[in-house]
Amino acid sequence: MMHSVRWLSLAQASKVLGQLVSVVVLSRLLPPSAYGVMALAGVVLTFASLLRDMGTGAAIIQRKSLTPALANTVFWLNAGMGVSLGLVLAAAAYPISIFFREPQLFPVMLLMSLGFPLGAITAVHQAWMERHARFRELAILDVFTQVGGLCLSVACALAGWGVYSFVVPTLFTIGVNSTWLWFKSGFKPGRSWSREEFRSLWGFSGSLTAFNFINYFARNADSMIIGRLLGAGPLGQYGMAYKLMLFPVQHMSWVVGRALLPRLSGIQDDLGAVRDVYFKVLGGIALLSMPIMVGLWSLRVPFTEVVLGPTWAIVAPLLGWLAPVGIMQSLMSTIGSTLTSQGRTAALFYLGLFNTATVLLGFFLGAQHGVVGVAAGYFVANSVNFIVTLVCMGRWLQATPGPLWRQMKAPVLSSLAMGLALYAAGLALGHTELPLKLQLGMLIAVGAAVYLGVLGLFGLSPKTLLSTLKGKA
């Protein structure tokens, strides 16, 4: 697993760097409304993506023995769904643009629908490579498409292409990925279709797909509400804050989560070993995500002014609510892989059902107070879900709080100390006339020094962080 994580870390590091450059550069070249239009398109495209895959990729990875009949059945199922969804999205593009009262959404949806057939026909190819732990090759592919997509995005923005600065790189990435996976994965689909294998998929993939659908509404209801009621501009500003919050969820925790499923599937019959790996993974995620989110929360005002500019001023109060959510979601992000490895997709479904109901309630109550209210409702709902999820996972894994706290103690206390130090240093620098950029740089240095210093009291060092990033801890 650790070898896999190292290569996945390389791929995700390129994505983190790319997104940071994208945030800094594109936020000054494109208006919030462009981000909003793409966020609205993302609401629809994410839903369609769930229909395209239906948990079949995870089934390929999780099976103890993979037969050619199963792989071929999954391939043709995905291919049929991909072509069908591409046609449905193209036909629905205009009505969807009318519903959200955003004319630009129509051509964007038409173009993005082209990616569904391409992505669908190589879904099994990617799962095949992940099953065989060929993460080195996947990492190289990810780095190449990330760098190429970023260059295209900046070039399109400089050329004045607006929202298409996001569309063109997306289609480029899908096209390159699909072509490479088709020829290099080693999987060659046959013409066979097995009804027996198709039926066997339903018990596993059915509950997993249901969970993914429920989780979809928890993740996207805010965009639907803001986009429909407030428009693309406020949605773009909210989306920027949400993107910053998702950094640890989509990157650091994603690296571990992607390698976690094949690892835990291999030891699924040893609950004690599964529990130990799960706790160590949570500790590693906390070691990285907690200081980033605590730092972002503490420095949200100067960060927004320096990095994003005055157009994005509302991002600061949004981050006040969303940064803590980033910590909670990064820690909860491995639940899907853990329960899936145990074949407990039904439990995953019911947990997702509760979490989604809580989040939707928070969104609807918060929407009465504008875009910041939506963020506040999201924070409250995630706090409830976080507690419930921890209790449920403890019961399912037959775990006690002690071993988990031993893994979490160092990052939790170190991050709290860093937050207090940043608050005190911010008050002191606020009485000076130093440029805001210099103040931000000094505060980042203070935060890093305090965090690493307190970690040292627990016997951890900067080398520990580097090892965690490489997947060795």
Short mmCIF file of C-alpha atoms in Angstrom, two decimals:
data_model
loop_
_atom_site.label_atom_id
_atom_site.label_comp_id
_atom_site.label_asym_id
_atom_site.label_seq_id
_atom_site.Cartn_x
_atom_site.Cartn_y
_atom_site.Cartn_z
CA MET A 1 0.00 0.00 0.00
CA MET A 2 2.80 2.44 0.90
CA HIS A 3 4.42 2.07 -2.53
CA SER A 4 1.06 2.88 -4.10
CA VAL A 5 0.55 5.89 -1.86
CA ARG A 6 3.92 7.36 -2.82
CA TRP A 7 3.01 7.38 -6.50
CA LEU A 8 -0.48 8.64 -5.84
CA SER A 9 1.06 11.39 -3.70
CA LEU A 10 3.14 12.49 -6.67
CA ALA A 11 0.06 12.69 -8.85
CA GLN A 12 -1.90 14.57 -6.23
CA ALA A 13 0.98 16.94 -5.52
CA SER A 14 0.85 17.99 -9.16
CA LYS A 15 -2.90 18.53 -8.84
CA VAL A 16 -2.49 20.57 -5.66
CA LEU A 17 0.17 22.73 -7.29
CA GLY A 18 -1.95 23.07 -10.41
CA GLN A 19 -5.03 24.11 -8.47
CA LEU A 20 -3.06 26.61 -6.38
CA VAL A 21 -1.67 28.19 -9.55
CA SER A 22 -5.16 28.09 -11.03
CA VAL A 23 -6.64 29.84 -7.99
CA VAL A 24 -4.01 32.57 -7.97
CA VAL A 25 -3.90 33.18 -11.75
CA LEU A 26 -7.41 32.42 -13.00
CA SER A 27 -9.20 34.19 -10.13
CA ARG A 28 -7.69 37.43 -11.45
CA LEU A 29 -8.39 36.67 -15.11
CA LEU A 30 -11.95 35.31 -14.84
CA PRO A 31 -15.03 36.74 -13.09
CA PRO A 32 -16.88 34.84 -10.33
CA SER A 33 -19.73 34.23 -12.78
CA ALA A 34 -17.46 31.98 -14.90
CA TYR A 35 -16.75 29.85 -11.85
CA GLY A 36 -20.47 29.84 -11.11
CA VAL A 37 -21.45 28.57 -14.57
CA MET A 38 -18.92 25.76 -14.29
CA ALA A 39 -20.18 24.92 -10.81
CA LEU A 40 -23.73 24.62 -12.18
CA ALA A 41 -22.49 22.36 -14.96
CA GLY A 42 -20.64 20.33 -12.33
CA VAL A 43 -23.88 19.70 -10.44
CA VAL A 44 -25.38 17.95 -13.47
CA LEU A 45 -22.20 16.26 -14.68
CA THR A 46 -21.42 14.77 -11.28
CA PHE A 47 -24.87 13.22 -11.12
CA ALA A 48 -24.42 11.74 -14.59
CA SER A 49 -21.00 10.38 -13.60
CA LEU A 50 -22.59 8.37 -10.80
CA LEU A 51 -24.98 6.77 -13.28
CA ARG A 52 -22.11 5.98 -15.63
CA ASP A 53 -20.02 4.05 -13.12
CA MET A 54 -22.58 2.71 -10.60
CA GLY A 55 -19.85 1.37 -8.31
CA THR A 56 -18.61 -1.15 -10.88
CA GLY A 57 -15.02 0.08 -10.72
CA ALA A 58 -14.93 -0.60 -6.99
CA ALA A 59 -16.37 -4.06 -7.64
CA ILE A 60 -13.48 -4.83 -10.01
CA ILE A 61 -10.99 -3.88 -7.30
CA GLN A 62 -12.77 -5.49 -4.34
CA ARG A 63 -13.41 -8.97 -5.80
CA LYS A 64 -11.08 -11.64 -4.40
CA SER A 65 -10.97 -13.30 -7.83
CA LEU A 66 -11.72 -11.43 -11.04
CA THR A 67 -13.07 -13.44 -13.97
CA PRO A 68 -12.91 -12.32 -17.61
CA ALA A 69 -16.70 -12.64 -17.77
CA LEU A 70 -17.12 -10.07 -14.96
CA ALA A 71 -14.63 -7.62 -16.48
CA ASN A 72 -16.29 -7.84 -19.90
CA THR A 73 -19.77 -7.43 -18.42
CA VAL A 74 -18.71 -4.33 -16.50
CA PHE A 75 -17.04 -2.89 -19.61
CA TRP A 76 -20.14 -3.20 -21.81
CA LEU A 77 -22.39 -1.95 -19.02
CA ASN A 78 -20.24 1.16 -18.58
CA ALA A 79 -19.92 1.72 -22.33
CA GLY A 80 -23.68 1.59 -22.82
CA MET A 81 -24.31 3.94 -19.90
CA GLY A 82 -21.64 6.38 -21.11
CA VAL A 83 -23.09 6.70 -24.62
CA SER A 84 -26.65 6.94 -23.29
CA LEU A 85 -25.78 9.60 -20.73
CA GLY A 86 -23.87 11.64 -23.28
CA LEU A 87 -26.96 11.75 -25.51
CA VAL A 88 -29.29 12.52 -22.58
CA LEU A 89 -27.08 15.35 -21.34
CA ALA A 90 -26.88 16.88 -24.81
CA ALA A 91 -30.67 16.77 -25.13
CA ALA A 92 -31.20 18.16 -21.62
CA ALA A 93 -28.65 20.97 -21.89
CA TYR A 94 -31.12 23.65 -22.98
CA PRO A 95 -33.87 22.85 -20.43
CA ILE A 96 -31.26 22.77 -17.66
CA SER A 97 -29.95 26.19 -18.68
CA ILE A 98 -33.50 27.55 -18.52
CA PHE A 99 -34.08 26.03 -15.06
CA PHE A 100 -30.96 27.70 -13.66
CA ARG A 101 -31.64 30.89 -15.68
CA GLU A 102 -28.10 30.82 -17.09
CA PRO A 103 -27.84 30.93 -20.93
CA GLN A 104 -24.10 30.14 -20.94
CA LEU A 105 -24.83 26.78 -19.36
CA PHE A 106 -26.33 25.44 -22.62
CA PRO A 107 -23.17 25.36 -24.81
CA VAL A 108 -21.03 24.33 -21.83
CA MET A 109 -23.25 21.30 -21.19
CA LEU A 110 -23.23 20.35 -24.87
CA LEU A 111 -19.44 20.28 -24.96
CA MET A 112 -19.03 18.50 -21.64
CA SER A 113 -21.44 15.74 -22.70
CA LEU A 114 -18.80 14.61 -25.23
CA GLY A 115 -16.61 13.37 -22.40
CA PHE A 116 -19.01 10.73 -21.11
CA PRO A 117 -18.61 8.08 -23.82
CA LEU A 118 -14.82 8.54 -23.73
CA GLY A 119 -14.58 8.23 -19.96
CA ALA A 120 -16.97 5.29 -19.76
CA ILE A 121 -15.17 2.97 -22.15
CA THR A 122 -11.95 3.09 -20.09
CA ALA A 123 -13.42 2.94 -16.55
CA VAL A 124 -12.63 -0.79 -16.33
CA HIS A 125 -9.14 -0.17 -17.71
CA GLN A 126 -8.36 2.19 -14.82
CA ALA A 127 -9.88 -0.14 -12.21
CA TRP A 128 -7.83 -2.96 -13.73
CA MET A 129 -4.61 -0.99 -13.23
CA GLU A 130 -5.56 0.00 -9.67
CA ARG A 131 -6.36 -3.61 -8.82
CA HIS A 132 -2.87 -4.56 -9.92
CA ALA A 133 -1.33 -1.58 -8.04
CA ARG A 134 0.05 0.04 -11.20
CA PHE A 135 -0.07 3.45 -9.58
CA ARG A 136 3.29 4.57 -10.93
CA GLU A 137 1.95 4.64 -14.49
CA LEU A 138 -1.31 6.27 -13.40
CA ALA A 139 0.64 8.92 -11.50
CA ILE A 140 2.72 9.81 -14.55
CA LEU A 141 -0.45 10.08 -16.62
CA ASP A 142 -2.08 12.32 -13.99
CA VAL A 143 0.93 14.64 -13.86
CA PHE A 144 1.04 15.00 -17.63
CA THR A 145 -2.67 15.76 -18.01
CA GLN A 146 -2.62 18.13 -15.02
CA VAL A 147 0.26 20.20 -16.40
CA GLY A 148 -1.17 20.19 -19.92
CA GLY A 149 -4.64 21.11 -18.69
CA LEU A 150 -3.31 23.98 -16.57
CA CYS A 151 -1.37 25.44 -19.50
CA LEU A 152 -4.46 25.22 -21.70
CA SER A 153 -6.61 26.82 -19.01
CA VAL A 154 -4.33 29.81 -18.55
CA ALA A 155 -3.91 30.22 -22.32
CA CYS A 156 -7.68 30.20 -22.85
CA ALA A 157 -8.20 32.71 -20.02
CA LEU A 158 -5.59 35.06 -21.47
CA ALA A 159 -7.31 34.75 -24.85
CA GLY A 160 -10.59 35.89 -23.26
CA TRP A 161 -12.46 32.58 -23.56
CA GLY A 162 -14.20 32.97 -20.17
CA VAL A 163 -15.87 29.83 -18.85
CA TYR A 164 -14.42 27.78 -21.72
CA SER A 165 -11.07 28.15 -19.95
CA PHE A 166 -12.42 25.33 -17.77
CA VAL A 167 -14.16 23.33 -20.50
CA VAL A 168 -11.23 22.92 -22.91
CA PRO A 169 -8.77 21.52 -20.31
CA THR A 170 -11.43 19.11 -19.03
CA LEU A 171 -12.02 17.64 -22.49
CA PHE A 172 -8.26 17.51 -23.06
CA THR A 173 -7.76 15.53 -19.84
CA ILE A 174 -10.56 13.07 -20.61
CA GLY A 175 -9.31 12.51 -24.15
CA VAL A 176 -5.68 11.91 -23.18
CA ASN A 177 -6.61 9.71 -20.22
CA SER A 178 -8.96 7.53 -22.25
CA THR A 179 -6.52 7.09 -25.13
CA TRP A 180 -3.63 6.17 -22.83
CA LEU A 181 -5.65 3.76 -20.68
CA TRP A 182 -7.08 1.97 -23.73
CA PHE A 183 -3.67 1.15 -25.18
CA LYS A 184 -1.51 0.81 -22.05
CA SER A 185 -3.64 -0.77 -19.31
CA GLY A 186 -3.33 -4.33 -20.62
CA PHE A 187 -7.08 -4.98 -20.42
CA LYS A 188 -8.67 -6.05 -23.70
CA PRO A 189 -12.46 -6.29 -23.55
CA GLY A 190 -14.15 -9.27 -25.12
CA ARG A 191 -17.58 -9.47 -26.67
CA SER A 192 -19.13 -11.60 -23.95
CA TRP A 193 -21.89 -10.57 -21.55
CA SER A 194 -22.81 -12.63 -18.48
CA ARG A 195 -26.24 -12.31 -16.89
CA GLU A 196 -24.99 -14.15 -13.83
CA GLU A 197 -22.12 -11.73 -13.31
CA PHE A 198 -24.42 -8.78 -13.91
CA ARG A 199 -26.79 -10.00 -11.20
CA SER A 200 -23.89 -10.62 -8.82
CA LEU A 201 -22.83 -7.00 -9.23
CA TRP A 202 -26.11 -5.68 -7.88
CA GLY A 203 -25.69 -6.85 -4.29
CA PHE A 204 -22.36 -5.02 -4.04
CA SER A 205 -22.70 -2.14 -6.48
CA GLY A 206 -26.39 -1.50 -5.84
CA SER A 207 -25.93 -0.32 -2.25
CA LEU A 208 -22.70 1.48 -3.13
CA THR A 209 -24.42 3.32 -5.98
CA ALA A 210 -27.32 4.24 -3.73
CA PHE A 211 -24.83 5.65 -1.20
CA ASN A 212 -23.09 7.64 -3.94
CA PHE A 213 -26.41 9.10 -5.09
CA ILE A 214 -27.31 10.12 -1.57
CA ASN A 215 -23.84 11.55 -1.00
CA TYR A 216 -24.21 13.45 -4.28
CA PHE A 217 -27.15 15.45 -2.93
CA ALA A 218 -25.23 16.17 0.27
CA ARG A 219 -22.32 17.51 -1.79
CA ASN A 220 -24.26 19.43 -4.42
CA ALA A 221 -27.48 20.69 -2.84
CA ASP A 222 -25.73 23.92 -1.83
CA SER A 223 -24.76 24.65 -5.43
CA MET A 224 -28.31 23.91 -6.60
CA ILE A 225 -29.83 26.23 -4.00
CA ILE A 226 -27.36 29.08 -4.48
CA GLY A 227 -27.36 28.79 -8.26
CA ARG A 228 -31.14 28.76 -8.51
CA LEU A 229 -31.90 31.45 -5.92
CA LEU A 230 -28.87 33.76 -6.03
CA GLY A 231 -27.29 33.24 -9.46
CA ALA A 232 -23.92 32.31 -10.96
CA GLY A 233 -21.94 35.18 -9.39
CA PRO A 234 -22.60 34.29 -5.72
CA LEU A 235 -22.27 30.60 -6.60
CA GLY A 236 -18.83 31.28 -8.07
CA GLN A 237 -17.71 33.01 -4.86
CA TYR A 238 -19.10 30.21 -2.71
CA GLY A 239 -17.50 27.66 -5.03
CA MET A 240 -14.09 29.30 -4.60
CA ALA A 241 -14.31 28.99 -0.80
CA TYR A 242 -15.61 25.42 -1.16
CA LYS A 243 -12.72 24.53 -3.46
CA LEU A 244 -10.20 25.79 -0.91
CA MET A 245 -11.94 23.78 1.80
CA LEU A 246 -11.85 20.63 -0.35
CA PHE A 247 -8.08 20.69 -0.82
CA PRO A 248 -7.34 18.19 1.98
CA VAL A 249 -10.46 16.16 1.17
CA GLN A 250 -9.78 15.78 -2.56
CA HIS A 251 -6.02 15.51 -2.41
CA MET A 252 -4.27 14.21 0.72
CA SER A 253 -7.11 12.00 1.88
CA TRP A 254 -7.90 10.95 -1.72
CA VAL A 255 -4.36 9.65 -2.11
CA VAL A 256 -4.72 7.37 0.88
CA GLY A 257 -8.33 6.46 0.14
CA ARG A 258 -7.57 5.36 -3.40
CA ALA A 259 -4.82 3.00 -2.23
CA LEU A 260 -6.79 1.98 0.87
CA LEU A 261 -9.51 -0.04 -0.89
CA PRO A 262 -7.21 -2.63 -2.52
CA ARG A 263 -5.12 -2.79 0.68
CA LEU A 264 -8.06 -3.39 3.03
CA SER A 265 -9.74 -5.73 0.56
CA GLY A 266 -6.68 -7.95 0.83
CA ILE A 267 -7.03 -8.22 4.64
CA GLN A 268 -10.82 -7.99 4.83
CA ASP A 269 -11.13 -11.14 6.96
CA ASP A 270 -8.84 -9.79 9.72
CA LEU A 271 -10.86 -7.10 11.53
CA GLY A 272 -8.03 -6.25 13.93
CA ALA A 273 -5.65 -5.55 11.04
CA VAL A 274 -8.30 -3.49 9.24
CA ARG A 275 -8.86 -1.44 12.40
CA ASP A 276 -5.13 -0.78 12.88
CA VAL A 277 -4.66 0.34 9.28
CA TYR A 278 -7.75 2.56 9.47
CA PHE A 279 -6.55 4.35 12.62
CA LYS A 280 -3.06 4.89 11.20
CA VAL A 281 -4.56 6.34 8.04
CA LEU A 282 -6.70 8.76 10.08
CA GLY A 283 -3.64 9.88 12.00
CA GLY A 284 -1.71 10.48 8.78
CA ILE A 285 -4.56 12.48 7.25
CA ALA A 286 -4.92 14.59 10.41
CA LEU A 287 -1.19 15.27 10.46
CA LEU A 288 -1.53 17.05 7.12
CA SER A 289 -5.08 18.35 6.82
CA MET A 290 -5.51 19.83 10.29
CA PRO A 291 -2.68 22.41 10.14
CA ILE A 292 -3.70 23.46 6.63
CA MET A 293 -7.34 24.04 7.56
CA VAL A 294 -6.57 25.64 10.94
CA GLY A 295 -4.08 27.92 9.19
CA LEU A 296 -6.56 28.78 6.46
CA TRP A 297 -9.23 29.58 9.07
CA SER A 298 -6.84 31.76 11.08
CA LEU A 299 -5.52 33.64 8.02
CA ARG A 300 -8.71 33.74 5.96
CA VAL A 301 -8.92 37.54 5.76
CA PRO A 302 -5.34 38.37 4.67
CA PHE A 303 -5.25 35.24 2.49
CA THR A 304 -8.35 36.33 0.57
CA GLU A 305 -7.10 39.89 0.10
CA VAL A 306 -3.59 38.90 -1.01
CA VAL A 307 -4.21 35.74 -3.05
CA LEU A 308 -7.65 36.31 -4.57
CA GLY A 309 -8.12 40.07 -4.58
CA PRO A 310 -11.01 42.38 -3.62
CA THR A 311 -13.48 40.78 -6.05
CA TRP A 312 -13.57 37.73 -3.80
CA ALA A 313 -13.94 39.47 -0.41
CA ILE A 314 -16.92 37.33 0.65
CA VAL A 315 -14.71 34.23 0.50
CA ALA A 316 -13.20 35.17 3.90
CA PRO A 317 -16.43 34.81 5.96
CA LEU A 318 -17.31 31.71 3.94
CA LEU A 319 -13.99 30.11 4.91
CA GLY A 320 -14.77 30.88 8.54
CA TRP A 321 -17.46 28.20 8.32
CA LEU A 322 -16.03 25.91 5.64
CA ALA A 323 -12.42 25.46 6.84
CA PRO A 324 -13.50 23.41 9.91
CA VAL A 325 -15.67 21.35 7.56
CA GLY A 326 -12.51 20.53 5.61
CA ILE A 327 -11.02 18.86 8.68
CA MET A 328 -14.12 16.80 9.37
CA GLN A 329 -14.61 15.70 5.77
CA SER A 330 -10.96 14.76 5.30
CA LEU A 331 -11.22 12.43 8.29
CA MET A 332 -14.51 10.97 7.04
CA SER A 333 -13.28 10.51 3.48
CA THR A 334 -11.88 7.01 4.08
CA ILE A 335 -15.15 5.58 5.42
CA GLY A 336 -16.32 4.55 1.96
CA SER A 337 -13.15 2.57 1.22
CA THR A 338 -13.13 0.97 4.66
CA LEU A 339 -16.74 -0.23 4.65
CA THR A 340 -16.59 -1.21 0.97
CA SER A 341 -13.58 -3.41 1.67
CA GLN A 342 -15.68 -5.22 4.28
CA GLY A 343 -18.58 -5.64 1.86
CA ARG A 344 -20.72 -3.47 4.14
CA THR A 345 -22.15 -1.27 1.41
CA ALA A 346 -25.63 -1.47 2.95
CA ALA A 347 -24.30 0.11 6.16
CA LEU A 348 -22.60 2.73 4.02
CA PHE A 349 -25.91 3.46 2.33
CA TYR A 350 -27.82 3.99 5.59
CA LEU A 351 -25.07 6.17 7.02
CA GLY A 352 -25.11 8.25 3.84
CA LEU A 353 -28.88 8.54 4.07
CA PHE A 354 -28.67 10.05 7.55
CA ASN A 355 -25.78 12.36 6.65
CA THR A 356 -27.53 13.66 3.54
CA ALA A 357 -30.78 14.37 5.39
CA THR A 358 -28.82 16.37 7.97
CA VAL A 359 -26.91 18.34 5.34
CA LEU A 360 -30.04 19.14 3.30
CA LEU A 361 -31.77 20.44 6.44
CA GLY A 362 -28.75 22.61 7.18
CA PHE A 363 -28.72 24.00 3.63
CA PHE A 364 -32.41 24.87 3.58
CA LEU A 365 -32.29 26.57 6.98
CA GLY A 366 -29.09 28.42 6.13
CA ALA A 367 -30.35 29.60 2.72
CA GLN A 368 -32.72 31.97 4.50
CA HIS A 369 -29.64 34.02 5.44
CA GLY A 370 -27.87 34.15 2.08
CA VAL A 371 -24.71 32.47 0.85
CA VAL A 372 -22.92 32.78 4.22
CA GLY A 373 -25.95 31.20 5.88
CA VAL A 374 -25.63 28.18 3.56
CA ALA A 375 -22.01 27.76 4.67
CA ALA A 376 -23.02 28.05 8.34
CA GLY A 377 -25.73 25.42 7.90
CA TYR A 378 -23.21 23.14 6.21
CA PHE A 379 -20.86 23.47 9.19
CA VAL A 380 -23.55 22.61 11.73
CA ALA A 381 -24.75 19.61 9.70
CA ASN A 382 -21.22 18.25 9.24
CA SER A 383 -20.54 18.58 12.97
CA VAL A 384 -23.54 16.36 13.71
CA ASN A 385 -22.58 13.89 10.98
CA PHE A 386 -18.97 13.72 12.16
CA ILE A 387 -19.98 12.64 15.67
CA VAL A 388 -22.51 10.10 14.41
CA THR A 389 -20.04 8.66 11.91
CA LEU A 390 -17.30 8.22 14.52
CA VAL A 391 -19.71 6.36 16.81
CA CYS A 392 -20.92 4.09 14.01
CA MET A 393 -17.41 3.29 12.76
CA GLY A 394 -16.34 2.47 16.32
CA ARG A 395 -19.15 -0.07 16.62
CA TRP A 396 -18.64 -1.60 13.17
CA LEU A 397 -14.89 -1.96 13.69
CA GLN A 398 -15.31 -2.98 17.35
CA ALA A 399 -12.96 -0.17 18.35
CA THR A 400 -12.44 1.90 21.51
CA PRO A 401 -11.50 5.63 21.60
CA GLY A 402 -8.04 5.04 23.11
CA PRO A 403 -6.15 3.77 20.04
CA LEU A 404 -7.73 6.46 17.86
CA TRP A 405 -6.77 9.25 20.27
CA ARG A 406 -3.19 8.00 20.36
CA GLN A 407 -3.02 8.52 16.60
CA MET A 408 -4.82 11.89 16.67
CA LYS A 409 -3.34 13.50 19.78
CA ALA A 410 -0.25 15.03 18.20
CA PRO A 411 -1.90 16.71 15.17
CA VAL A 412 -4.91 17.91 17.21
CA LEU A 413 -2.91 19.60 19.99
CA SER A 414 -0.24 20.92 17.60
CA SER A 415 -2.88 22.48 15.34
CA LEU A 416 -4.63 24.10 18.32
CA ALA A 417 -1.33 25.59 19.49
CA MET A 418 -0.68 26.89 15.98
CA GLY A 419 -4.10 28.52 15.83
CA LEU A 420 -3.55 30.32 19.14
CA ALA A 421 -0.09 31.49 18.01
CA LEU A 422 -1.49 32.83 14.73
CA TYR A 423 -4.20 34.72 16.60
CA ALA A 424 -1.65 36.38 18.89
CA ALA A 425 0.78 37.12 16.04
CA GLY A 426 -2.04 38.57 13.93
CA LEU A 427 -3.01 40.97 16.70
CA ALA A 428 0.60 42.09 17.06
CA LEU A 429 1.17 42.62 13.33
CA GLY A 430 -2.15 44.42 13.02
CA HIS A 431 -0.63 47.38 14.86
CA THR A 432 2.24 47.69 12.36
CA GLU A 433 2.36 49.32 8.93
CA LEU A 434 3.96 46.36 7.20
CA PRO A 435 2.55 45.44 3.75
CA LEU A 436 -0.21 42.86 3.93
CA LYS A 437 1.73 40.43 1.72
CA LEU A 438 4.67 40.55 4.13
CA GLN A 439 2.36 40.09 7.11
CA LEU A 440 0.80 37.03 5.51
CA GLY A 441 4.21 35.52 4.80
CA MET A 442 5.36 36.13 8.36
CA LEU A 443 2.19 34.60 9.80
CA ILE A 444 2.59 31.49 7.64
CA ALA A 445 6.17 31.13 8.90
CA VAL A 446 5.05 31.54 12.52
CA GLY A 447 2.29 28.97 12.09
CA ALA A 448 4.60 26.42 10.50
CA ALA A 449 7.25 26.91 13.19
CA VAL A 450 4.78 26.51 16.05
CA TYR A 451 3.12 23.45 14.51
CA LEU A 452 6.42 21.68 13.88
CA GLY A 453 7.73 22.73 17.29
CA VAL A 454 4.78 21.26 19.17
CA LEU A 455 4.91 18.12 17.01
CA GLY A 456 8.50 17.77 18.20
CA LEU A 457 7.27 17.53 21.77
CA PHE A 458 5.43 14.36 20.73
CA GLY A 459 8.56 12.90 19.15
CA LEU A 460 7.55 13.84 15.61
CA SER A 461 9.62 15.91 13.19
CA PRO A 462 9.46 17.50 9.71
CA LYS A 463 10.75 14.16 8.44
CA THR A 464 7.52 12.61 9.71
CA LEU A 465 5.48 14.98 7.57
CA LEU A 466 7.59 14.22 4.51
CA SER A 467 7.24 10.50 5.17
CA THR A 468 3.48 10.90 5.45
CA LEU A 469 3.37 12.77 2.15
CA LYS A 470 5.34 9.92 0.55
CA GLY A 471 3.10 7.31 2.14
CA LYS A 472 5.64 5.85 4.53
CA ALA A 473 3.96 6.76 7.83
#
